[in-house]
Coordinates of C-alpha atoms in Angstrom, one line a residue:
M1 CA 64.2 58.9 -41.8
A2 CA 60.6 57.5 -42.3
K3 CA 62.1 54.2 -43.4
L4 CA 64.3 54.1 -40.3
E5 CA 61.2 54.7 -38.1
D6 CA 59.2 52.1 -39.8
E7 CA 61.9 49.4 -39.6
A8 CA 62.6 50.1 -36.0
A9 CA 58.9 50.1 -35.1
Q10 CA 58.6 46.7 -36.6
S11 CA 61.4 45.5 -34.4
T12 CA 60.3 46.6 -30.9
S13 CA 61.5 44.4 -28.1
A14 CA 59.1 41.9 -26.5
L15 CA 59.2 39.1 -24.0
G16 CA 59.5 35.6 -25.4
P17 CA 61.7 32.5 -25.4
L18 CA 64.6 34.7 -26.4
V19 CA 65.0 35.8 -22.8
G20 CA 66.2 32.3 -22.3
L21 CA 69.0 32.6 -24.9
T22 CA 72.4 32.3 -23.4
R23 CA 75.9 33.1 -24.6
E24 CA 76.7 29.3 -24.4
D25 CA 74.1 28.6 -27.0
I26 CA 75.7 31.2 -29.4
F27 CA 79.2 29.9 -28.7
G28 CA 77.9 26.4 -29.2
A29 CA 76.6 27.2 -32.7
V30 CA 80.0 28.7 -33.6
A31 CA 81.8 25.6 -32.2
V32 CA 79.6 23.3 -34.3
M33 CA 80.6 25.3 -37.4
L34 CA 84.3 25.1 -36.6
R35 CA 84.1 21.4 -35.7
E36 CA 82.5 20.5 -39.0
T37 CA 84.9 22.7 -41.0
A38 CA 87.9 21.1 -39.4
S39 CA 86.5 17.6 -39.9
D40 CA 86.8 17.8 -43.7
P41 CA 89.9 19.9 -45.0
Q42 CA 89.0 19.1 -48.6
R43 CA 85.6 20.8 -48.2
L44 CA 87.3 23.9 -46.8
M45 CA 89.7 23.9 -49.7
K46 CA 86.9 23.6 -52.2
H47 CA 85.1 26.7 -50.8
S48 CA 88.3 28.6 -50.4
R49 CA 89.1 28.0 -54.1
T50 CA 85.6 29.1 -55.2
M51 CA 85.9 32.3 -53.1
G52 CA 89.4 32.9 -54.5
E53 CA 88.0 32.7 -58.1
D54 CA 85.4 35.3 -57.1
M55 CA 88.1 37.6 -55.8
I56 CA 90.1 37.4 -59.0
K57 CA 87.0 38.3 -61.1
I58 CA 86.4 41.3 -58.8
M59 CA 90.0 42.5 -59.2
T60 CA 89.9 42.2 -63.0
G61 CA 86.5 43.9 -63.2
K62 CA 84.7 40.7 -64.5
S63 CA 82.5 40.0 -61.5
D64 CA 78.7 40.0 -61.9
L65 CA 78.0 39.9 -58.2
A66 CA 75.2 42.3 -57.4
P67 CA 73.2 42.9 -54.2
N68 CA 69.6 41.9 -53.7
P69 CA 67.4 44.7 -55.0
K70 CA 65.7 44.8 -51.6
D71 CA 69.0 45.4 -49.8
K72 CA 68.7 49.0 -48.8
R73 CA 72.4 49.3 -47.8
F74 CA 73.6 49.4 -51.4
Q75 CA 71.1 51.8 -53.0
D76 CA 73.5 54.7 -53.5
P77 CA 74.5 55.1 -57.2
A78 CA 78.1 55.1 -56.1
W79 CA 78.0 51.4 -55.6
Q80 CA 77.4 50.9 -59.3
Y81 CA 79.4 53.7 -60.9
N82 CA 82.4 54.1 -58.6
P83 CA 84.9 51.2 -59.4
F84 CA 86.4 51.3 -55.9
M85 CA 83.0 51.2 -54.2
R86 CA 81.7 48.6 -56.5
A87 CA 84.7 46.3 -55.8
G88 CA 84.3 46.8 -52.1
M89 CA 80.7 45.8 -52.3
Q90 CA 81.4 42.8 -54.4
Y91 CA 84.2 41.6 -52.0
Y92 CA 81.5 41.7 -49.2
L93 CA 79.0 39.9 -51.4
A94 CA 81.6 37.3 -52.2
V95 CA 82.1 36.6 -48.5
Q96 CA 78.4 36.5 -48.0
K97 CA 77.9 34.0 -50.9
G98 CA 80.9 31.9 -49.8
A99 CA 79.6 31.6 -46.3
S100 CA 76.2 30.6 -47.5
H101 CA 77.5 27.9 -49.7
W102 CA 79.9 26.7 -47.0
L103 CA 77.1 26.3 -44.5
E104 CA 74.9 24.5 -46.9
D105 CA 77.7 22.0 -47.5
L106 CA 78.4 21.2 -43.8
E107 CA 77.0 18.0 -42.5
L108 CA 74.5 19.4 -40.0
D109 CA 71.0 18.5 -39.0
E110 CA 68.2 21.0 -39.6
L111 CA 68.4 22.6 -36.2
E112 CA 72.2 22.9 -36.2
R113 CA 72.1 24.4 -39.7
D114 CA 69.5 27.0 -38.6
R115 CA 71.7 27.9 -35.7
A116 CA 74.8 28.2 -37.8
R117 CA 73.0 30.3 -40.4
F118 CA 71.6 32.7 -37.9
V119 CA 75.0 33.3 -36.1
S120 CA 76.9 33.6 -39.3
N121 CA 74.5 36.2 -40.7
I122 CA 75.0 38.3 -37.6
I123 CA 78.8 38.2 -38.0
I124 CA 78.6 38.9 -41.8
D125 CA 76.2 41.8 -41.3
S126 CA 78.7 43.4 -39.0
L127 CA 81.3 43.3 -41.7
A128 CA 79.2 45.2 -44.3
P129 CA 81.3 48.1 -45.8
T130 CA 78.3 50.4 -45.2
N131 CA 79.0 50.3 -41.4
T132 CA 82.2 52.3 -41.9
L133 CA 82.9 55.8 -43.2
I134 CA 85.4 54.6 -45.8
G135 CA 82.8 52.1 -47.1
N136 CA 79.7 54.3 -47.1
P137 CA 79.4 56.8 -50.0
S138 CA 76.3 58.5 -48.5
A139 CA 78.3 59.3 -45.3
Q140 CA 81.3 60.6 -47.4
K141 CA 79.0 62.9 -49.4
M142 CA 77.4 64.1 -46.2
A143 CA 80.8 64.9 -44.8
I144 CA 81.8 66.9 -47.9
T145 CA 78.5 68.9 -48.2
S146 CA 78.5 69.7 -44.5
G147 CA 82.1 70.8 -44.4
G148 CA 82.9 68.0 -41.9
L149 CA 80.1 69.1 -39.5
S150 CA 78.4 65.7 -39.9
L151 CA 81.5 63.9 -38.6
I152 CA 81.7 66.2 -35.6
K153 CA 78.0 65.7 -34.9
G154 CA 78.5 61.9 -35.3
L155 CA 81.3 61.9 -32.8
K156 CA 79.2 63.9 -30.4
N157 CA 76.3 61.4 -30.8
A158 CA 78.7 58.5 -30.2
Y159 CA 80.1 60.2 -27.1
D160 CA 76.6 60.9 -25.7
D161 CA 75.7 57.2 -26.2
M162 CA 78.8 56.1 -24.4
V163 CA 78.2 58.4 -21.5
Y164 CA 74.4 58.6 -21.2
N165 CA 73.0 55.4 -23.0
K166 CA 75.3 52.7 -21.5
G167 CA 77.2 52.3 -24.8
M168 CA 74.2 51.4 -26.9
V169 CA 73.5 53.4 -30.1
S170 CA 70.3 55.5 -29.5
Q171 CA 67.2 54.5 -31.5
V172 CA 65.1 57.5 -30.6
D173 CA 65.4 61.2 -29.8
K174 CA 63.7 61.3 -26.4
K175 CA 63.8 65.1 -25.9
P176 CA 60.4 66.0 -27.6
F177 CA 58.4 63.6 -25.4
K178 CA 57.1 64.1 -21.9
L179 CA 54.6 61.7 -20.2
G180 CA 51.3 63.4 -19.4
E181 CA 52.0 66.3 -21.7
N182 CA 52.3 64.9 -25.3
V183 CA 52.4 61.2 -24.5
A184 CA 49.8 59.4 -22.3
T185 CA 47.5 62.4 -22.2
S186 CA 44.1 60.7 -21.7
K187 CA 42.4 62.0 -18.6
G188 CA 42.0 59.6 -15.7
S189 CA 43.1 58.7 -12.2
V190 CA 44.8 56.0 -10.2
V191 CA 42.1 54.4 -8.2
L192 CA 44.1 51.6 -6.6
R193 CA 47.8 51.3 -5.8
T194 CA 49.5 48.2 -4.4
E195 CA 53.1 47.2 -4.1
M196 CA 52.9 45.6 -7.6
M197 CA 50.6 47.8 -9.7
E198 CA 48.5 50.9 -10.1
L199 CA 45.0 50.6 -11.5
I200 CA 44.0 53.5 -13.7
Q201 CA 40.4 54.5 -14.5
Y202 CA 40.0 56.8 -17.4
T203 CA 37.4 59.6 -17.6
P204 CA 34.5 58.8 -19.9
T205 CA 34.2 61.0 -23.0
T206 CA 30.6 60.1 -23.8
D207 CA 27.3 60.8 -22.0
E208 CA 26.5 57.1 -21.9
V209 CA 28.7 54.1 -21.3
Y210 CA 28.3 50.4 -21.7
E211 CA 27.7 48.7 -18.3
I212 CA 30.4 46.0 -18.7
P213 CA 33.9 47.7 -18.4
Q214 CA 37.2 46.6 -19.9
L215 CA 40.5 46.1 -18.2
T216 CA 43.8 46.1 -20.1
I217 CA 46.7 44.0 -18.8
P218 CA 49.9 45.3 -20.3
P219 CA 53.2 43.3 -20.8
Q220 CA 55.5 43.3 -17.8
I221 CA 58.5 44.1 -19.9
N222 CA 57.2 47.4 -21.2
K223 CA 55.2 50.3 -19.8
M224 CA 51.4 50.6 -20.1
Y225 CA 51.3 53.9 -22.1
I226 CA 51.7 52.0 -25.4
N227 CA 47.9 52.0 -25.0
D228 CA 47.8 55.8 -24.9
L229 CA 50.7 57.1 -27.0
S230 CA 49.0 60.0 -28.6
P231 CA 45.4 61.1 -29.2
E232 CA 45.7 59.9 -32.8
K233 CA 46.8 56.4 -32.0
S234 CA 45.4 55.9 -28.5
V235 CA 43.6 52.6 -27.9
V236 CA 42.4 54.1 -24.6
K237 CA 40.9 57.2 -26.2
Y238 CA 39.2 55.0 -28.9
Q239 CA 37.6 52.9 -26.3
L240 CA 36.4 55.9 -24.3
D241 CA 35.0 57.6 -27.4
N242 CA 33.0 54.5 -28.1
G243 CA 31.4 54.3 -24.7
I244 CA 33.7 51.6 -23.1
Q245 CA 34.5 52.1 -19.4
T246 CA 38.3 51.8 -19.6
F247 CA 40.7 50.6 -17.0
V248 CA 44.5 49.9 -17.4
I249 CA 47.0 48.2 -15.1
S250 CA 50.4 50.0 -14.7
W251 CA 53.0 47.6 -13.4
K252 CA 55.7 48.7 -10.9
N253 CA 59.2 48.5 -12.2
P254 CA 60.7 45.7 -10.0
T255 CA 64.0 46.1 -8.2
K256 CA 66.3 43.3 -7.0
D257 CA 64.3 43.2 -3.7
Q258 CA 61.2 42.3 -5.8
G259 CA 62.9 39.6 -7.8
H260 CA 60.7 37.0 -6.1
W261 CA 57.5 38.3 -7.9
D262 CA 56.4 35.4 -10.0
M263 CA 53.5 34.6 -12.3
A264 CA 51.2 33.8 -9.3
D265 CA 51.8 37.2 -7.8
Y266 CA 51.1 38.9 -11.1
V267 CA 47.9 36.9 -11.7
N268 CA 46.7 37.7 -8.1
S269 CA 47.3 41.4 -8.9
C270 CA 45.3 41.1 -12.0
R271 CA 42.5 39.4 -10.1
E272 CA 42.6 42.2 -7.5
A273 CA 42.3 44.7 -10.3
L274 CA 39.4 42.9 -11.8
E275 CA 37.5 42.8 -8.5
A276 CA 38.2 46.5 -8.0
V277 CA 36.9 47.3 -11.5
A278 CA 33.7 45.3 -10.8
K279 CA 33.1 47.2 -7.5
I280 CA 33.8 50.6 -9.0
T281 CA 31.4 50.0 -12.0
G282 CA 28.9 47.8 -10.3
S283 CA 29.3 45.2 -13.1
K284 CA 29.1 41.4 -12.6
K285 CA 31.5 40.9 -15.6
V286 CA 34.7 42.6 -16.7
N287 CA 36.1 42.2 -20.2
V288 CA 39.9 41.9 -20.5
S289 CA 42.3 43.0 -23.3
A290 CA 46.0 42.1 -23.3
G291 CA 49.0 41.9 -25.6
C292 CA 52.2 39.9 -25.9
S293 CA 53.4 38.7 -22.5
G294 CA 50.4 40.5 -20.9
G295 CA 48.4 38.1 -23.0
Q296 CA 50.1 35.1 -21.5
T297 CA 49.4 36.6 -18.0
A298 CA 45.8 37.2 -18.9
T299 CA 45.5 33.6 -20.2
M300 CA 46.9 32.2 -17.0
L301 CA 44.4 34.4 -15.1
A302 CA 41.6 33.0 -17.2
S303 CA 42.7 29.5 -16.6
K304 CA 42.9 30.1 -12.8
M305 CA 39.5 31.8 -12.7
A306 CA 37.9 28.9 -14.6
S307 CA 39.5 26.4 -12.2
D308 CA 38.0 28.4 -9.3
K309 CA 34.7 28.6 -11.1
D310 CA 34.9 32.4 -10.8
E311 CA 32.6 33.9 -13.5
L312 CA 33.8 37.5 -13.2
L313 CA 35.8 37.3 -16.5
G314 CA 33.8 38.4 -19.5
A315 CA 35.1 38.6 -23.1
L316 CA 38.9 38.2 -23.7
T317 CA 41.0 39.9 -26.3
L318 CA 44.6 38.6 -27.0
M319 CA 46.8 40.7 -29.3
V320 CA 50.1 39.5 -30.8
C321 CA 50.4 36.8 -28.2
V322 CA 51.8 33.3 -28.6
L323 CA 50.5 30.6 -26.3
H324 CA 51.6 27.6 -28.4
P325 CA 55.2 28.4 -29.4
K326 CA 57.4 26.2 -31.7
Q327 CA 61.2 26.5 -31.9
N328 CA 61.2 27.5 -35.6
D329 CA 58.6 30.2 -35.2
I330 CA 61.3 32.9 -35.0
E331 CA 64.7 33.3 -36.6
A332 CA 66.6 33.0 -33.4
G333 CA 64.5 30.2 -32.0
S334 CA 67.0 27.7 -33.2
L335 CA 69.5 29.0 -30.7
V336 CA 67.3 28.3 -27.7
S337 CA 68.3 25.0 -26.0
E338 CA 67.2 23.0 -23.0
N339 CA 70.6 23.7 -21.4
G340 CA 70.3 27.4 -22.2
L341 CA 66.8 27.6 -20.6
A342 CA 68.1 26.0 -17.4
L343 CA 71.1 28.4 -17.4
A344 CA 68.9 31.4 -18.0
K345 CA 66.6 30.4 -15.1
H346 CA 69.5 29.9 -12.8
R347 CA 71.1 33.3 -13.7
A348 CA 67.8 35.1 -13.4
A349 CA 67.2 33.7 -9.9
K350 CA 70.7 34.6 -8.9
K351 CA 70.5 38.2 -10.1
G352 CA 67.0 38.8 -8.8
V353 CA 66.0 41.0 -11.7
I354 CA 66.9 41.1 -15.4
K355 CA 67.7 44.8 -16.1
G356 CA 65.6 46.3 -18.9
D357 CA 68.7 47.7 -20.5
D358 CA 70.3 44.3 -20.7
L359 CA 67.2 42.8 -22.3
A360 CA 67.0 45.6 -24.8
R361 CA 70.8 45.2 -25.6
G362 CA 70.5 41.4 -26.1
F363 CA 67.4 41.8 -28.3
A364 CA 69.1 44.4 -30.4
W365 CA 72.1 42.2 -31.2
L366 CA 69.7 39.5 -32.4
R367 CA 68.5 41.9 -35.1
P368 CA 71.6 44.0 -35.7
N369 CA 70.7 45.4 -39.1
D370 CA 67.4 46.8 -37.9
L371 CA 68.3 47.8 -34.4
I372 CA 72.1 48.6 -34.4
W373 CA 73.8 49.2 -37.8
N374 CA 70.9 51.3 -39.2
Y375 CA 71.5 53.7 -36.3
V376 CA 75.3 53.5 -36.4
I377 CA 75.0 54.8 -40.0
N378 CA 72.4 57.4 -39.3
N379 CA 73.7 58.7 -35.9
Y380 CA 77.4 58.4 -36.2
L381 CA 78.4 58.2 -40.0
L382 CA 75.7 60.7 -41.2
G383 CA 75.7 62.7 -38.0
Q384 CA 72.0 62.9 -37.8
D385 CA 69.8 62.7 -34.8
P386 CA 67.8 59.5 -34.3
P387 CA 64.1 59.8 -35.2
A388 CA 61.7 61.4 -32.7
F389 CA 59.0 58.7 -32.9
D390 CA 56.6 58.0 -30.1
V391 CA 56.6 54.2 -30.5
L392 CA 60.4 54.1 -30.3
F393 CA 60.3 56.5 -27.3
W394 CA 58.0 53.9 -25.5
N395 CA 60.2 51.0 -26.6
A396 CA 63.3 52.7 -25.2
D397 CA 61.6 53.3 -21.9
A398 CA 62.7 49.9 -20.6
T399 CA 61.5 48.1 -17.5
N400 CA 63.1 45.4 -15.4
L401 CA 61.9 41.8 -15.3
S402 CA 61.8 39.9 -12.0
G403 CA 63.9 36.8 -12.1
A404 CA 61.0 34.6 -10.8
L405 CA 58.6 35.8 -13.5
M406 CA 61.2 35.2 -16.2
G407 CA 61.6 31.7 -14.9
D408 CA 57.9 31.1 -15.0
F409 CA 57.7 32.4 -18.6
L410 CA 60.5 30.1 -19.6
T411 CA 58.7 27.2 -17.9
V412 CA 55.5 28.0 -19.9
F413 CA 57.6 27.9 -23.1
E414 CA 59.5 24.8 -22.1
T415 CA 56.5 22.7 -21.0
L416 CA 54.0 24.1 -23.6
A417 CA 51.8 24.5 -20.5
F418 CA 48.9 26.2 -22.3
T419 CA 48.6 23.3 -24.7
K420 CA 48.3 20.7 -22.0
K421 CA 45.0 19.9 -20.3
G422 CA 45.6 19.7 -16.5
E423 CA 49.2 18.4 -16.9
V424 CA 51.2 21.5 -15.8
E425 CA 50.7 23.1 -12.4
M426 CA 51.3 26.8 -12.0
V427 CA 49.6 29.6 -10.1
D428 CA 48.1 27.1 -7.6
H429 CA 46.2 25.1 -10.2
K430 CA 46.6 22.8 -13.1
I431 CA 46.4 24.8 -16.3
D432 CA 43.5 23.8 -18.6
L433 CA 42.4 26.3 -21.2
S434 CA 39.6 23.9 -22.3
K435 CA 37.7 25.1 -19.2
V436 CA 37.9 28.8 -20.4
T437 CA 34.7 29.6 -22.2
S438 CA 34.9 33.4 -22.6
D439 CA 34.3 34.8 -26.1
L440 CA 37.7 35.3 -27.7
F441 CA 39.1 37.9 -30.1
I442 CA 42.7 37.1 -31.2
L443 CA 44.9 39.4 -33.3
G444 CA 48.0 38.6 -35.3
G445 CA 50.3 40.8 -37.5
V446 CA 51.3 39.8 -41.1
T447 CA 54.9 40.9 -40.8
D448 CA 55.3 40.3 -37.0
H449 CA 58.7 38.5 -36.5
I450 CA 58.4 38.6 -32.7
T451 CA 55.1 36.8 -32.4
P452 CA 54.5 35.4 -35.9
W453 CA 50.9 35.4 -36.9
K454 CA 50.7 31.7 -37.6
A455 CA 51.9 31.1 -34.1
T456 CA 49.2 33.4 -32.7
Y457 CA 46.6 31.6 -34.7
R458 CA 47.4 28.3 -32.9
S459 CA 45.8 30.0 -29.8
T460 CA 42.4 29.7 -31.5
Q461 CA 42.5 25.9 -31.0
L462 CA 43.4 25.9 -27.3
F463 CA 40.3 27.3 -25.5
G464 CA 36.9 25.8 -24.7
S465 CA 35.3 28.9 -26.1
K466 CA 32.5 28.5 -28.6
D467 CA 32.9 32.0 -30.0
V468 CA 36.4 32.7 -31.3
T469 CA 37.3 35.5 -33.7
Y470 CA 40.7 35.8 -35.4
V471 CA 41.8 38.9 -37.2
L472 CA 45.1 39.4 -39.1
S473 CA 46.4 43.0 -39.3
H474 CA 48.6 43.9 -42.2
S475 CA 51.5 45.1 -40.2
G476 CA 54.2 44.1 -37.7
H477 CA 54.3 43.6 -33.9
M478 CA 53.3 46.9 -32.2
Q479 CA 52.2 48.4 -35.5
A480 CA 49.6 45.7 -35.8
I481 CA 48.0 46.9 -32.6
L482 CA 48.5 50.7 -33.1
N483 CA 46.5 50.7 -36.3
P484 CA 43.9 53.5 -35.9
P485 CA 41.3 54.6 -38.5
G486 CA 42.6 57.0 -41.1
N487 CA 45.7 55.1 -42.3
P488 CA 45.1 54.8 -46.1
K489 CA 47.4 51.7 -46.3
A490 CA 45.7 49.8 -43.5
K491 CA 43.9 46.6 -44.1
Y492 CA 43.1 43.4 -42.3
Y493 CA 41.8 39.9 -42.9
I494 CA 38.9 38.1 -41.4
Q495 CA 37.2 34.8 -42.0
G496 CA 34.8 35.0 -44.9
D497 CA 31.5 33.4 -45.8
G498 CA 30.0 33.9 -42.4
E499 CA 31.7 30.8 -41.0
K500 CA 31.6 30.5 -37.3
K501 CA 34.1 27.7 -36.5
L502 CA 37.7 28.5 -37.3
P503 CA 39.8 25.9 -39.2
A504 CA 42.5 23.9 -37.4
T505 CA 45.5 25.5 -39.1
A506 CA 46.5 29.0 -40.1
D507 CA 47.0 27.9 -43.7
E508 CA 43.5 26.6 -43.9
W509 CA 42.1 29.8 -42.4
L510 CA 44.0 31.9 -44.9
K511 CA 42.4 30.2 -47.8
G512 CA 39.0 31.4 -46.7
T513 CA 39.8 34.9 -45.6
E514 CA 38.3 38.2 -46.8
E515 CA 40.5 41.3 -47.1
V516 CA 39.0 44.4 -45.6
A517 CA 40.4 47.9 -46.3
G518 CA 41.1 50.2 -43.3
S519 CA 41.8 49.7 -39.6
W520 CA 40.6 46.7 -37.7
W521 CA 39.7 48.9 -34.7
P522 CA 36.1 49.6 -35.7
Y523 CA 35.6 45.8 -36.3
W524 CA 37.0 45.1 -32.8
I525 CA 35.2 47.8 -31.0
D526 CA 31.9 46.6 -32.4
W527 CA 32.8 43.1 -31.2
V528 CA 33.6 44.5 -27.7
Q529 CA 30.4 46.6 -27.6
T530 CA 28.3 43.6 -28.4
R531 CA 29.7 41.9 -25.3
S532 CA 29.5 44.9 -23.0
G533 CA 25.9 44.8 -22.0
R534 CA 23.4 47.7 -22.1
K535 CA 24.2 51.4 -22.0
K536 CA 23.8 53.6 -18.9
K537 CA 24.6 57.1 -17.8
A538 CA 28.3 57.8 -17.6
P539 CA 29.6 58.1 -14.0
A540 CA 30.1 61.7 -12.9
K541 CA 33.2 60.9 -10.8
L542 CA 36.0 58.4 -11.0
G543 CA 36.5 55.7 -8.4
T544 CA 34.3 55.2 -5.3
K545 CA 34.6 55.8 -1.6
E546 CA 36.6 52.6 -1.2
Y547 CA 38.7 53.3 -4.3
A548 CA 39.2 57.0 -4.0
P549 CA 41.1 58.8 -6.9
L550 CA 44.8 59.2 -6.1
D551 CA 47.3 60.6 -8.7
P552 CA 46.1 61.7 -12.2
A553 CA 46.8 59.3 -15.1
P554 CA 49.3 57.9 -16.1
G555 CA 50.2 57.6 -12.4
Q556 CA 53.5 57.3 -10.6
Y557 CA 54.8 53.8 -11.4
V558 CA 55.1 54.6 -15.1
L559 CA 57.6 57.4 -14.3
E560 CA 60.1 54.9 -12.7
S561 CA 63.2 54.1 -14.7
C562 CA 65.5 51.1 -14.5

């Protein structure tokens, strides 16, 4: 179960170019494979003959095909000692091997080959014998030892998913979690509510606070309480306990009627929140922290404020956020095409909103071993409940995405808007990050497959800031952020030798890094405190007369579902 939790936590959904992936791109990759196969019958005969030879060896017990030692699907001893099971595994491995050699032999360019390899892996993974009862020895043993109760429970789990989870296999047991009771428990209050967002101010936990507050801008595709999951892993609590005046935006879950909300609307809302934070705290600066698509929004905000010569923005923290994407950054990136992006924009505009459930379903099928087949085996074949894990509970609490905002995110990806200096116009200005001079803290995750760390590192070269810090957390996407002190396995990497200027490339930076044991949070909070001014007495009350406290944290908008 712990492995299942960890794998799933590394595969949480996030907004990126994949929202522009269309079925035509997938079918196109399949069509290319079929076209190349049909164009050379001799090549097909050659690979068919090789696969046939493998099949004969398997039938005669002479095959030496064995799974990769890292492949967790075939760790049960039955795969080695049961002749029937071993043969079934080897048949599957023969297909896997044959498909790999066949793809390598096709006359495809690099992009076409990447597309073909990605799609074929999805198809082959679905054929794994472990995905069925007859081909899964662990499930068979469970059925015997439980007297068949595991099968009954598995059927019930499958029925519940069909009826209550829109046909998707459940990744988390939601029953133990309740917002405001054991998730998102930090004390605070909504001090501003608009049509688009709630602004939450959290209650200080120290007698003194730093004069410059911090505002967190969360992603629009997920809910804000990722910042306050539990007292043990709450970024909000950690900031409060270290004297930071903490504010967080909570986005409203858009309906079809709000499908016109675009990047300009979200940036204007962020600006409204910044100004409210400044008035509430009496500060002339507000530091900002943001992650993933929230980081892209915060960056657009920073560019717009720089264009307007607005000096309210203080230090800026960007976590697991890609501003300079490249198509080969992620496995499925090869499937994203110019035509696919145009189709995705058109469909989003027509629908008004992209349903959160649809986004989650599409994302899951791009990583089926981690996000589908693992749970099919656990929930249906073994008859076990999915893990009760707070990160997965948050990940399953999907939100909609307005069609206009999705179109803007795709435009940013397509035009590489953040890399250009005054060439791309969005949010009523020409984007130019060289005009942004805020001190920057940028975080990446070693095993992050959603926003790969080398892609996040490119952001260090885009801004006009003289003070840029890059930290690499030894974990995946959300786990890179949720890395509180106390984890004995935690470690991170920073630039060594007291160098100030960061190298041009991630590979150069890596050569000069220093490994540090423990969580990166203390390093970051020291960085934030240094840029938060002097200390003063903590406010006795939240809000002001103009921004009177409304509902208690985490507010109303976070409770809305798709």
